[in-house]
CSV table of C-alpha atoms and ligand atoms in Angstrom, one decimal:
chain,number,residue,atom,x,y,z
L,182,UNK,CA,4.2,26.5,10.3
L,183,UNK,CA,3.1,28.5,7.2
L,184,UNK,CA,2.1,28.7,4.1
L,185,UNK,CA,4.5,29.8,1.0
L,186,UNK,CA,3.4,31.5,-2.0
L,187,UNK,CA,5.6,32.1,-5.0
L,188,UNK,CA,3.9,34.3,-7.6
L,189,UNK,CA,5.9,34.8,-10.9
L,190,UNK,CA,8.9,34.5,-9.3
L,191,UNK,CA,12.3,35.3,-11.9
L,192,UNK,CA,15.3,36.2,-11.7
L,193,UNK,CA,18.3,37.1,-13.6
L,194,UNK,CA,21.7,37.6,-13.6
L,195,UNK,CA,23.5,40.4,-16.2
L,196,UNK,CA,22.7,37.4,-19.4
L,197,UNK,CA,22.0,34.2,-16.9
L,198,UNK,CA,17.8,33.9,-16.0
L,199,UNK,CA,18.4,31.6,-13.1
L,200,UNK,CA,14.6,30.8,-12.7
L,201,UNK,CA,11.7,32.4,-14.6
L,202,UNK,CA,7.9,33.0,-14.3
L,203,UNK,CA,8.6,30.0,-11.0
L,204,UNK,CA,4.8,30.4,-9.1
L,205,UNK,CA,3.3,27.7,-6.6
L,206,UNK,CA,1.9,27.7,-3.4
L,207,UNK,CA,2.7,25.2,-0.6
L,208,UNK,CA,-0.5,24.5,1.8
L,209,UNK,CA,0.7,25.0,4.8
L,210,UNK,CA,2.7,21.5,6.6
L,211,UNK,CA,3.3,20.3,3.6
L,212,UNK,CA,6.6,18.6,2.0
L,213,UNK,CA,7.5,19.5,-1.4
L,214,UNK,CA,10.9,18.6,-3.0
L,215,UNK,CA,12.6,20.8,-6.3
L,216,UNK,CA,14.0,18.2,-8.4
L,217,UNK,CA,15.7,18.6,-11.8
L,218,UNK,CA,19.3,18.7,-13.5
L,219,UNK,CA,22.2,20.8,-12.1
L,220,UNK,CA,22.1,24.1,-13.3
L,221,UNK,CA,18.4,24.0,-13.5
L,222,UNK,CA,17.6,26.8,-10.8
L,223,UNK,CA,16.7,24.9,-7.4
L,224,UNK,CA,18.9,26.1,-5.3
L,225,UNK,CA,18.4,30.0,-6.7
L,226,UNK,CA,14.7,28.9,-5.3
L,227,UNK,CA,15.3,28.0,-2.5
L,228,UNK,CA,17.5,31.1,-1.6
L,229,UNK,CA,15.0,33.6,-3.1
L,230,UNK,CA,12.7,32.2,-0.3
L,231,UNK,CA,15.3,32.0,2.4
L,232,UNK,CA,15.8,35.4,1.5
L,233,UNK,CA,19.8,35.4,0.4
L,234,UNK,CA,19.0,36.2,-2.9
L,235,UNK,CA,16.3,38.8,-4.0
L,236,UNK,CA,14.2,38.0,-7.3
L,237,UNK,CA,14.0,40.5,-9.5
L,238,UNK,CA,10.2,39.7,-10.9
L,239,UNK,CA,7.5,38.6,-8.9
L,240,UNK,CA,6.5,38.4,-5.5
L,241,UNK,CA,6.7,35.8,-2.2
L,242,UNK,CA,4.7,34.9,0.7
L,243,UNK,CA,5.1,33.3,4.0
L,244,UNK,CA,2.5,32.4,5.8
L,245,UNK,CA,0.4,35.2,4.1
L,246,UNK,CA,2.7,38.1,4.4
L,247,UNK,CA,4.8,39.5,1.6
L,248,UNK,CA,8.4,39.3,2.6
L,249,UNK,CA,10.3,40.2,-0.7
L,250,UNK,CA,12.2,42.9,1.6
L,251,UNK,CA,11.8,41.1,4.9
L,252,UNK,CA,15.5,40.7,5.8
L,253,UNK,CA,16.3,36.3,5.6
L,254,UNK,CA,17.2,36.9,9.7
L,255,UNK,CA,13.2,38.0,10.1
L,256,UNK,CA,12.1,35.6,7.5
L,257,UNK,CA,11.4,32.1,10.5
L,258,UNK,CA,13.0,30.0,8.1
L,259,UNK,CA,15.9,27.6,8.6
L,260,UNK,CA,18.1,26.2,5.1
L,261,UNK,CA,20.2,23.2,5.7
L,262,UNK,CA,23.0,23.4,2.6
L,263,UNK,CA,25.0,20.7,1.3
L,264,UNK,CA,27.9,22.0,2.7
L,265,UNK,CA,26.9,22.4,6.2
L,266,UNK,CA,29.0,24.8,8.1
L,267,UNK,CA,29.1,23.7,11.8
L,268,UNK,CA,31.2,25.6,13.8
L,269,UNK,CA,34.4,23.9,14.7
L,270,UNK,CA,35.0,25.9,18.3
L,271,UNK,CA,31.6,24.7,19.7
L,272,UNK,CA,30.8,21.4,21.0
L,273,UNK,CA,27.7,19.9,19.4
L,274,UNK,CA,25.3,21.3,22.2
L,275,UNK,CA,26.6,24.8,21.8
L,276,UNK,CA,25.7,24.2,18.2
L,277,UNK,CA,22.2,23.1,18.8
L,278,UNK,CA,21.4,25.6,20.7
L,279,UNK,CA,22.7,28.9,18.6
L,280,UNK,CA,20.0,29.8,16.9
L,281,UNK,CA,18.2,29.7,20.2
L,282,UNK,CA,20.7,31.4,22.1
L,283,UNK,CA,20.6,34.6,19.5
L,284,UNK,CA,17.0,34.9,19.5
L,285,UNK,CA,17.2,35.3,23.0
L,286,UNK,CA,15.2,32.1,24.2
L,287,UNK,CA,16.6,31.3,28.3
L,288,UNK,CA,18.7,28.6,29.0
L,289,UNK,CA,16.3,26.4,30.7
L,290,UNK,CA,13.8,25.9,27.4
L,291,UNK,CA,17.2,25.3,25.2
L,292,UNK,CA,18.2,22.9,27.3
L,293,UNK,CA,15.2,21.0,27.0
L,294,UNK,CA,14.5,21.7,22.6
L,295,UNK,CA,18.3,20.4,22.5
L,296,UNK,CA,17.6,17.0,24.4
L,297,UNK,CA,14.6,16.5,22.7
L,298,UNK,CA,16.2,17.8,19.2
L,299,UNK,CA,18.9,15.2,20.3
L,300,UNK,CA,17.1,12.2,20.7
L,301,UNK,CA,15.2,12.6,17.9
L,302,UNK,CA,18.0,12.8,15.4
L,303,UNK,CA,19.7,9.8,17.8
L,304,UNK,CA,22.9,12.1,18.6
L,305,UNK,CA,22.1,12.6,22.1
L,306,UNK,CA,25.3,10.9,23.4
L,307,UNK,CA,27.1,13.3,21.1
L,308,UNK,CA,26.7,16.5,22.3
L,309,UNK,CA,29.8,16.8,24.4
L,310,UNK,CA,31.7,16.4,21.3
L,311,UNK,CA,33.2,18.8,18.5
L,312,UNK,CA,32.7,18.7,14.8
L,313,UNK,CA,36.0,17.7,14.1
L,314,UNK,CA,35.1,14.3,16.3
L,315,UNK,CA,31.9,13.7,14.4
L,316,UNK,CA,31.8,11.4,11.2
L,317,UNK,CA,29.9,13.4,8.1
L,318,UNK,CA,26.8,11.6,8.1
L,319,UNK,CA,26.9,12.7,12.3
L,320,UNK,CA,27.9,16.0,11.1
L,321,UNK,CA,24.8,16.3,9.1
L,322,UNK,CA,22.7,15.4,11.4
L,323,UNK,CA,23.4,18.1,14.1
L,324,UNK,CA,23.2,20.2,10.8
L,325,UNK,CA,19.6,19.6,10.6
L,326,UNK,CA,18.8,19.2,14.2
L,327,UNK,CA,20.0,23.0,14.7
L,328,UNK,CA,17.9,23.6,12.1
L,329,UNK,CA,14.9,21.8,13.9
L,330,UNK,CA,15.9,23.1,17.0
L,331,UNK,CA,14.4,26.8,16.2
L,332,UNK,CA,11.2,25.2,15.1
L,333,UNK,CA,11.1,27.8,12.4
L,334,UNK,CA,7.8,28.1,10.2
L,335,UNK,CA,9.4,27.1,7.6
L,336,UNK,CA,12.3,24.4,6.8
L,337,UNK,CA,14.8,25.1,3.3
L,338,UNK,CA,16.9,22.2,2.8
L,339,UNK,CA,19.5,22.3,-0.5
L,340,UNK,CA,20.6,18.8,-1.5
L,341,UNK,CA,21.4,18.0,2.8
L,342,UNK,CA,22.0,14.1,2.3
L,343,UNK,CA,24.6,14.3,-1.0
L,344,UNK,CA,27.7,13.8,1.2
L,345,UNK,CA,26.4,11.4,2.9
L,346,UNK,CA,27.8,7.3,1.6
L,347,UNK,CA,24.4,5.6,0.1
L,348,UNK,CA,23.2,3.7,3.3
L,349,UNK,CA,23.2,6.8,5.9
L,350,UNK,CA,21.6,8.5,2.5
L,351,UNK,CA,18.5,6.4,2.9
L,352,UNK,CA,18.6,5.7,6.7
L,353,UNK,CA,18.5,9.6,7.2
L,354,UNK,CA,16.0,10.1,4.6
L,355,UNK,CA,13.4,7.5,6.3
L,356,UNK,CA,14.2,10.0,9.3
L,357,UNK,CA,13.5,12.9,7.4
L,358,UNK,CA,10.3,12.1,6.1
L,359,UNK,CA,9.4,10.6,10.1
L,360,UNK,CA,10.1,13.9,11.8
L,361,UNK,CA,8.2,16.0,9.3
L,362,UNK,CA,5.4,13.1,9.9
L,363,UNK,CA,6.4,14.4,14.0
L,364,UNK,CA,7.3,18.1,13.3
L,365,UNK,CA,4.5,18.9,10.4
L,366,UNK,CA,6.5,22.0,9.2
L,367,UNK,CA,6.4,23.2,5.9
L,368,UNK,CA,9.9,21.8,3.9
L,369,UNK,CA,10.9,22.5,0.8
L,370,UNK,CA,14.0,20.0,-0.3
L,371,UNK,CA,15.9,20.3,-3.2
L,372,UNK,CA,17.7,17.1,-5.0
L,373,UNK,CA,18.7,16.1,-8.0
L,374,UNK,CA,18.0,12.9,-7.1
L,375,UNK,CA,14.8,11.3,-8.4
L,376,UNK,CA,14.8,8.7,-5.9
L,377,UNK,CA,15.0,11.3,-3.0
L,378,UNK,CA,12.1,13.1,-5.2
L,379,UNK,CA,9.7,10.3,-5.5
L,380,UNK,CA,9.9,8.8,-1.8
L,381,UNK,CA,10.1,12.4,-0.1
L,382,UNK,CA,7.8,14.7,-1.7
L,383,UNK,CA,4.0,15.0,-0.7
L,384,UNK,CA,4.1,16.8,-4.1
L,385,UNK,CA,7.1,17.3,-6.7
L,386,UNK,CA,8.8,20.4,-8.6
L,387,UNK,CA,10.3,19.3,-11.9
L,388,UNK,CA,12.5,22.2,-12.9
L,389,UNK,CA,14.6,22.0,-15.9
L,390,UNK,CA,16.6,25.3,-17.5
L,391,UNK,CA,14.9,27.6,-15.2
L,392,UNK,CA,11.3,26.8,-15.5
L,393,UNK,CA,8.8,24.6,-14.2
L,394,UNK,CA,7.5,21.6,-16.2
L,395,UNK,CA,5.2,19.6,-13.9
L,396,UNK,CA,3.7,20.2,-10.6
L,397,UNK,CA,2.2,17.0,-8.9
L,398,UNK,CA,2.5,14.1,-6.4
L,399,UNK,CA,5.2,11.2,-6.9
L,400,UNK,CA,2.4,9.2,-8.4
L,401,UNK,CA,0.8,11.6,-10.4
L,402,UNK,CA,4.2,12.8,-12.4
L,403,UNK,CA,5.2,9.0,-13.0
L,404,UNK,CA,2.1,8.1,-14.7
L,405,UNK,CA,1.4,11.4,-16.1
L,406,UNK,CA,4.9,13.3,-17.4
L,407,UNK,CA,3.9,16.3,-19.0
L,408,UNK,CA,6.6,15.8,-21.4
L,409,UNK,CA,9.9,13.7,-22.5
L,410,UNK,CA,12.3,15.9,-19.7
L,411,UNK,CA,9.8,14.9,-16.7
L,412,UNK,CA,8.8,11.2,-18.0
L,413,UNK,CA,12.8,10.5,-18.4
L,414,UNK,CA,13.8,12.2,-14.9
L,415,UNK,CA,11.9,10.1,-12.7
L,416,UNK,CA,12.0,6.8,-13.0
L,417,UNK,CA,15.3,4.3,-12.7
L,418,UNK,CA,16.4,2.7,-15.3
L,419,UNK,CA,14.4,6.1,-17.3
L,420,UNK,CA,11.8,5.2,-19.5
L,421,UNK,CA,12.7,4.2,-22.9
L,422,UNK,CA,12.1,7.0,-25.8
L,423,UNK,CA,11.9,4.8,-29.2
L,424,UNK,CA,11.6,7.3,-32.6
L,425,UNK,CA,9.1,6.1,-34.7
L,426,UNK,CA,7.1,6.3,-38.2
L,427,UNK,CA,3.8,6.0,-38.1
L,428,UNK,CA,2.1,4.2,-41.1
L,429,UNK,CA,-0.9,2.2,-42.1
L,430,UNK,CA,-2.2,1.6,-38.3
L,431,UNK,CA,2.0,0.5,-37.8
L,432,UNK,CA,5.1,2.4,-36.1
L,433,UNK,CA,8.0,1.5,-38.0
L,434,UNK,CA,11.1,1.6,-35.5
L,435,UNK,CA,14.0,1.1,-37.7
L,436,UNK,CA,12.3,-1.7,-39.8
L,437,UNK,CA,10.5,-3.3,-37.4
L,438,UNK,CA,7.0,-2.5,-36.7
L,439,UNK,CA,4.6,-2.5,-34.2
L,440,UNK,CA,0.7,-2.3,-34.1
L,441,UNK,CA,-0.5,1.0,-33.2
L,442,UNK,CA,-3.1,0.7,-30.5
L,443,UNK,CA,-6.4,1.6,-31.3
L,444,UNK,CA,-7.1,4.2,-28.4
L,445,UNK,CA,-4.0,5.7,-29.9
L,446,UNK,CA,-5.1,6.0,-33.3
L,447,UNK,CA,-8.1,7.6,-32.5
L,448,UNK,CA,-6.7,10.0,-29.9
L,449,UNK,CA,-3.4,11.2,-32.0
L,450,UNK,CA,-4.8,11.2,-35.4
L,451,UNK,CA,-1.5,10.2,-36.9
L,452,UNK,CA,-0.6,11.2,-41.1
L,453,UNK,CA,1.1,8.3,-42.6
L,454,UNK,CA,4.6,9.0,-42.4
L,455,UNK,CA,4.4,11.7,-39.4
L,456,UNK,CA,7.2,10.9,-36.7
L,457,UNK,CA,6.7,10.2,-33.1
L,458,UNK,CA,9.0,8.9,-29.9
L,459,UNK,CA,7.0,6.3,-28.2
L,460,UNK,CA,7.8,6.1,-24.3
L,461,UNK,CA,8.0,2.9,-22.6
L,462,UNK,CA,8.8,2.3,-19.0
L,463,UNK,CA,11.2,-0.7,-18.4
L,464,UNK,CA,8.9,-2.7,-16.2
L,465,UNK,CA,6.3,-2.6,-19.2
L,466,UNK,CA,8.6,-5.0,-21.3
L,467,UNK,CA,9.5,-8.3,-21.0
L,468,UNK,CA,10.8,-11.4,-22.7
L,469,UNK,CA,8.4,-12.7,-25.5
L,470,UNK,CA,7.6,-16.0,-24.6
L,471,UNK,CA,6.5,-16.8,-28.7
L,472,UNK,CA,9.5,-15.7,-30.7
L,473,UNK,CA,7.5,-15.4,-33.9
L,474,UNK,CA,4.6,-12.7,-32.3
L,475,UNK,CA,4.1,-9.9,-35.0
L,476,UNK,CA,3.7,-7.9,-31.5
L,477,UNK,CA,7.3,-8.2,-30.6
L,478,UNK,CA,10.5,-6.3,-30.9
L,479,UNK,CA,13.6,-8.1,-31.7
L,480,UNK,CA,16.3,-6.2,-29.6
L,481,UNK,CA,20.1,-7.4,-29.1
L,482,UNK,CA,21.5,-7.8,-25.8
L,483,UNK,CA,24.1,-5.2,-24.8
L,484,UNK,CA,25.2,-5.8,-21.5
L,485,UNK,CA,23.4,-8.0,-18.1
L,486,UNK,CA,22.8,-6.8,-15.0
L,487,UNK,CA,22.2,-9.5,-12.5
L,488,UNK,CA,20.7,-8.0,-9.5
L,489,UNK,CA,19.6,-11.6,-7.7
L,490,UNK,CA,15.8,-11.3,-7.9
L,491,UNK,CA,15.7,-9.7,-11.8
L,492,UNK,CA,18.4,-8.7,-14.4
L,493,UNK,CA,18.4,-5.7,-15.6
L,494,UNK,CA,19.2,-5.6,-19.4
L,495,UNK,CA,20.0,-3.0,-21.2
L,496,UNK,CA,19.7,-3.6,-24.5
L,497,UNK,CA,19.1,-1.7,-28.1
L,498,UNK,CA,17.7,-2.1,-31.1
L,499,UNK,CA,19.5,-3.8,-34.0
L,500,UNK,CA,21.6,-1.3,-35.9
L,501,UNK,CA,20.6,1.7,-34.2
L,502,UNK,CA,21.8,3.6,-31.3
L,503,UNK,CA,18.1,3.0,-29.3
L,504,UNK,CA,18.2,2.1,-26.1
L,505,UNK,CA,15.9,-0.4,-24.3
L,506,UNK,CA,16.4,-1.1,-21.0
L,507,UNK,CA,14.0,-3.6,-19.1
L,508,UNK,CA,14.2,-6.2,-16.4
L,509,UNK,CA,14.7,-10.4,-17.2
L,510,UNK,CA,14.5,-12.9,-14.6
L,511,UNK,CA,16.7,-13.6,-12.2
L,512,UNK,CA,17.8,-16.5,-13.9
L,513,UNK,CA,17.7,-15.2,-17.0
L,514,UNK,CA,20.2,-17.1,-19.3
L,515,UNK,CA,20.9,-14.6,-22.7
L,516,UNK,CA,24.1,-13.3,-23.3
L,517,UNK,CA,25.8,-10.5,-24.5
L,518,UNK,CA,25.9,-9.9,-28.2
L,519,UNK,CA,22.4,-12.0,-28.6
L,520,UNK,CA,19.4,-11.0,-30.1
L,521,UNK,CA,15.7,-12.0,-27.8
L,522,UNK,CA,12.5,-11.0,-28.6
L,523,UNK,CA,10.6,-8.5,-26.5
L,524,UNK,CA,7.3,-7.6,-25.9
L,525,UNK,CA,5.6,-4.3,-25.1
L,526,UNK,CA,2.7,-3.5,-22.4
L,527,UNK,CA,1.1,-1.4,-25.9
L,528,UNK,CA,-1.6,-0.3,-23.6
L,529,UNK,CA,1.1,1.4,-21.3
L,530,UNK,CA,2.6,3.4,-24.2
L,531,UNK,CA,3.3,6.8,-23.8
L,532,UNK,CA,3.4,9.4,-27.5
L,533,UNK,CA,5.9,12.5,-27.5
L,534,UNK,CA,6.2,15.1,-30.1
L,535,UNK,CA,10.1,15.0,-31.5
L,536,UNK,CA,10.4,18.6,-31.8
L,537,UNK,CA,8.6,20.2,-29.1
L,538,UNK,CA,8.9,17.2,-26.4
L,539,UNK,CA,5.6,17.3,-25.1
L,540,UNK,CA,3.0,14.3,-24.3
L,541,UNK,CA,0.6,13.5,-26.8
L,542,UNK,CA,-0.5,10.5,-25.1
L,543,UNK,CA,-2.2,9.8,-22.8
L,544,UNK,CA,-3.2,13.3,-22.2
L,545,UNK,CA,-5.3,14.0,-19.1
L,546,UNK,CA,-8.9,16.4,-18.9
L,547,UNK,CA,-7.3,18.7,-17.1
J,807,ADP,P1,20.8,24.3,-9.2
J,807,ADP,O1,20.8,24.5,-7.8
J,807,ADP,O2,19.6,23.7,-9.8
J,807,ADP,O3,22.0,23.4,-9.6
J,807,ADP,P2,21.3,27.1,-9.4
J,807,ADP,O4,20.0,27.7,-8.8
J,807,ADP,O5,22.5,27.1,-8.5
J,807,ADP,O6,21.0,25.7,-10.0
J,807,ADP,O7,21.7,27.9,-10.7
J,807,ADP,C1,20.8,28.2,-11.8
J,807,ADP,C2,21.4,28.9,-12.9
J,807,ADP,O8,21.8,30.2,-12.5
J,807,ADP,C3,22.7,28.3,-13.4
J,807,ADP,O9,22.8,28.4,-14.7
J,807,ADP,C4,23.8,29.1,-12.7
J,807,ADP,O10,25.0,29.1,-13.4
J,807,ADP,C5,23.2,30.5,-12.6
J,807,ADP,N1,23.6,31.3,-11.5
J,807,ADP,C6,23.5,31.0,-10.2
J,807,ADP,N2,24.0,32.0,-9.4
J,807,ADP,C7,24.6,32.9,-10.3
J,807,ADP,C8,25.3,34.2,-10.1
J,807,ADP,N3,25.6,34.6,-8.9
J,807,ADP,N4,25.7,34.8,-11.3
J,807,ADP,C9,25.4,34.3,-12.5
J,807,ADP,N5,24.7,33.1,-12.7
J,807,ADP,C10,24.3,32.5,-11.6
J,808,MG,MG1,22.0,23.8,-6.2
């Protein structure tokens, strides 16, 4: 186990910067997850630290040595990919036990990490088999459990659970997050998945275009977004971004208005006719229950997901291309190509500069 320090961390390709000024440290045991769009530099992370790629700015530490030219065979790290490369010739057991075998650990203490490596991933009664008799979501799993089975210091995993179908997705990410509970090693995870994001990480990446925008716990970074990119990343259905004119103590959305809450007034010092996007998380709107409110947002109905307990509706604002998806009841009766009144938690708002994306509100001390 060890600690992992990224300082100013870049690098670029002939007119590509994969990832620049990327600096964080990782407390030792800890699980932190890279999320963000394709493209956005995770996985050129993830390598830098495995030691496959070299960056060419800044400087890396594992477990308080600098191992920029530390070869990635001397690094103690293990990287599970996506594409998992099992070797076809061995039976599952010879593949456990590989990464043992070359660092020269005897038979008799392989034997023993490979049962309990095994049991722990529930593929004990496989490991007479070959690859080629494994299902994928089987496959994976002795993927990660050689992997587990050096006990490295420190675990790199790149996307591991995207070929997997949905339900051995979450069943093996409930695992995951159980053996790091077990193992306590230091795993970084990289998804572009915010759901993987939110339930896995003791703290959270968000990377977009090469750069970091938000550093924090699941909790923090959904309540907090430090702009538009990280409030509409996390989250399902994504919070709702609304453009809006501010006038008189009023946002005008596409002529309809709503009160601008006092706490924001004072806080954003808003000029009459300065535009805003407002933010507003789908489980922070509901049906108006008085059709006539001057509080409420007339929207029309676009399309109805039931979903048995709630429907989701997505839904936009008259004549506009806005989008506003929220959840109904279950029973909820409205129909496509209607108009119903909606209502806004105002004191759950969130304010984002057009231009630049960034929060204006709330905005922390810190
Ligand atoms: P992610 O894993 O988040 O999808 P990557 O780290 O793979 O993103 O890539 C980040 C950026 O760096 C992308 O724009 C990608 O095209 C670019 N990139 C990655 N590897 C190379 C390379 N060998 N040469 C040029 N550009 C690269
Ligand atoms: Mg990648």
């Amino acid at each position: 186990m060890a600690e992992v320090e990224l300082q100013n961390i870049s690098r670029k390709y002939k007119n590509v910067t994969a990832i620049e000024d990327i600096a964080f440290t990782i407390p030792n045991g800890e699980f932190w997850v890279l999320v963000g769009p394709s493209g956005c530099g995770k996985s050129t992370i993830l390598r830098t630290i495995a030691g496959l790629e070299s960056a060419t700015e800044g400087q890396l530490y594992i477990g308080g040595q600098r191992v920029d030219s530390v070869p990635a065979r001397q690094r103690d790290v293990a990287m599970v990919f996506q594409n998992y490369a099992l070797y076809p010739h061995m039976s599952v057991a010879e593949n456990l036990a590989f990464g043992l075998r070359m660092r020269g650990a005897d038979s008799a203490a392989i034997g023993q990490r490979i049962e309990r490596v095994a049991r722990s991933l529930s593929i004990e009664h496989l490991l007479e088999r070959k690859p080629k008799q494994l299902s994928g979501g089987q496959q994976q799993r002795v993927a990660l459990g050689r992997a587990i089975a050096r006990e490295p210091q420190v675990f790199l995993l790149d996307e591991p659970l995207s070929n997997l179908d949905a339900q051995l997705r979450d069943e093996t990410r409930a695992e995951l997050k159980q053996l790091h509970a077990r193992l306590g090693i230091t795993t970084i995870y990289v998804t572009h998945d915010q759901t993987e994001a939110m339930t896995l990480g003791d703290r959270i990446v968000v990377l977009d275009r090469g750069r970091i925008q938000q550093i924090g716990s699941p909790q923090e970074i959904y309540a907090q977004p430090a702009n538009r990119m990280v409030a509409t990343f996390l989250g399902s259905p994504p919070m709702n971004i609304l453009p809006a004119t501010y006038n008189n103590g009023q946002f005008n959305l596409n002529a309809q208005t709503l009160p601008c809450p006092e706490a924001i007034r004072e806080q954003l010092q808003p000029q009459n006719g300065q535009g805003f996007e407002l933010g507003i998380r789908p489980e922070e709107i509901s049906l108006s229950t008085n059709s006539d409110s001057t509080e409420d947002l007339t929207i029309h109905l676009d399309l109805l997901e039931p979903l048995g307990r709630e429907t989701l509706v997505r839904g936009s604002l008259p004549n506009s291309e806005v989008v506003l998806n929220f959840y109904a009841p279950g029973r909820f009766g409205g129909r496509r190509g209607e108009s119903v009144g909606v209502k806004l938690q105002r004191d759950r708002l969130f304010i984002f500069d057009p231009k630049s994306g960034k929060i204006l509100y709330p905005l922390t001390n810190d």
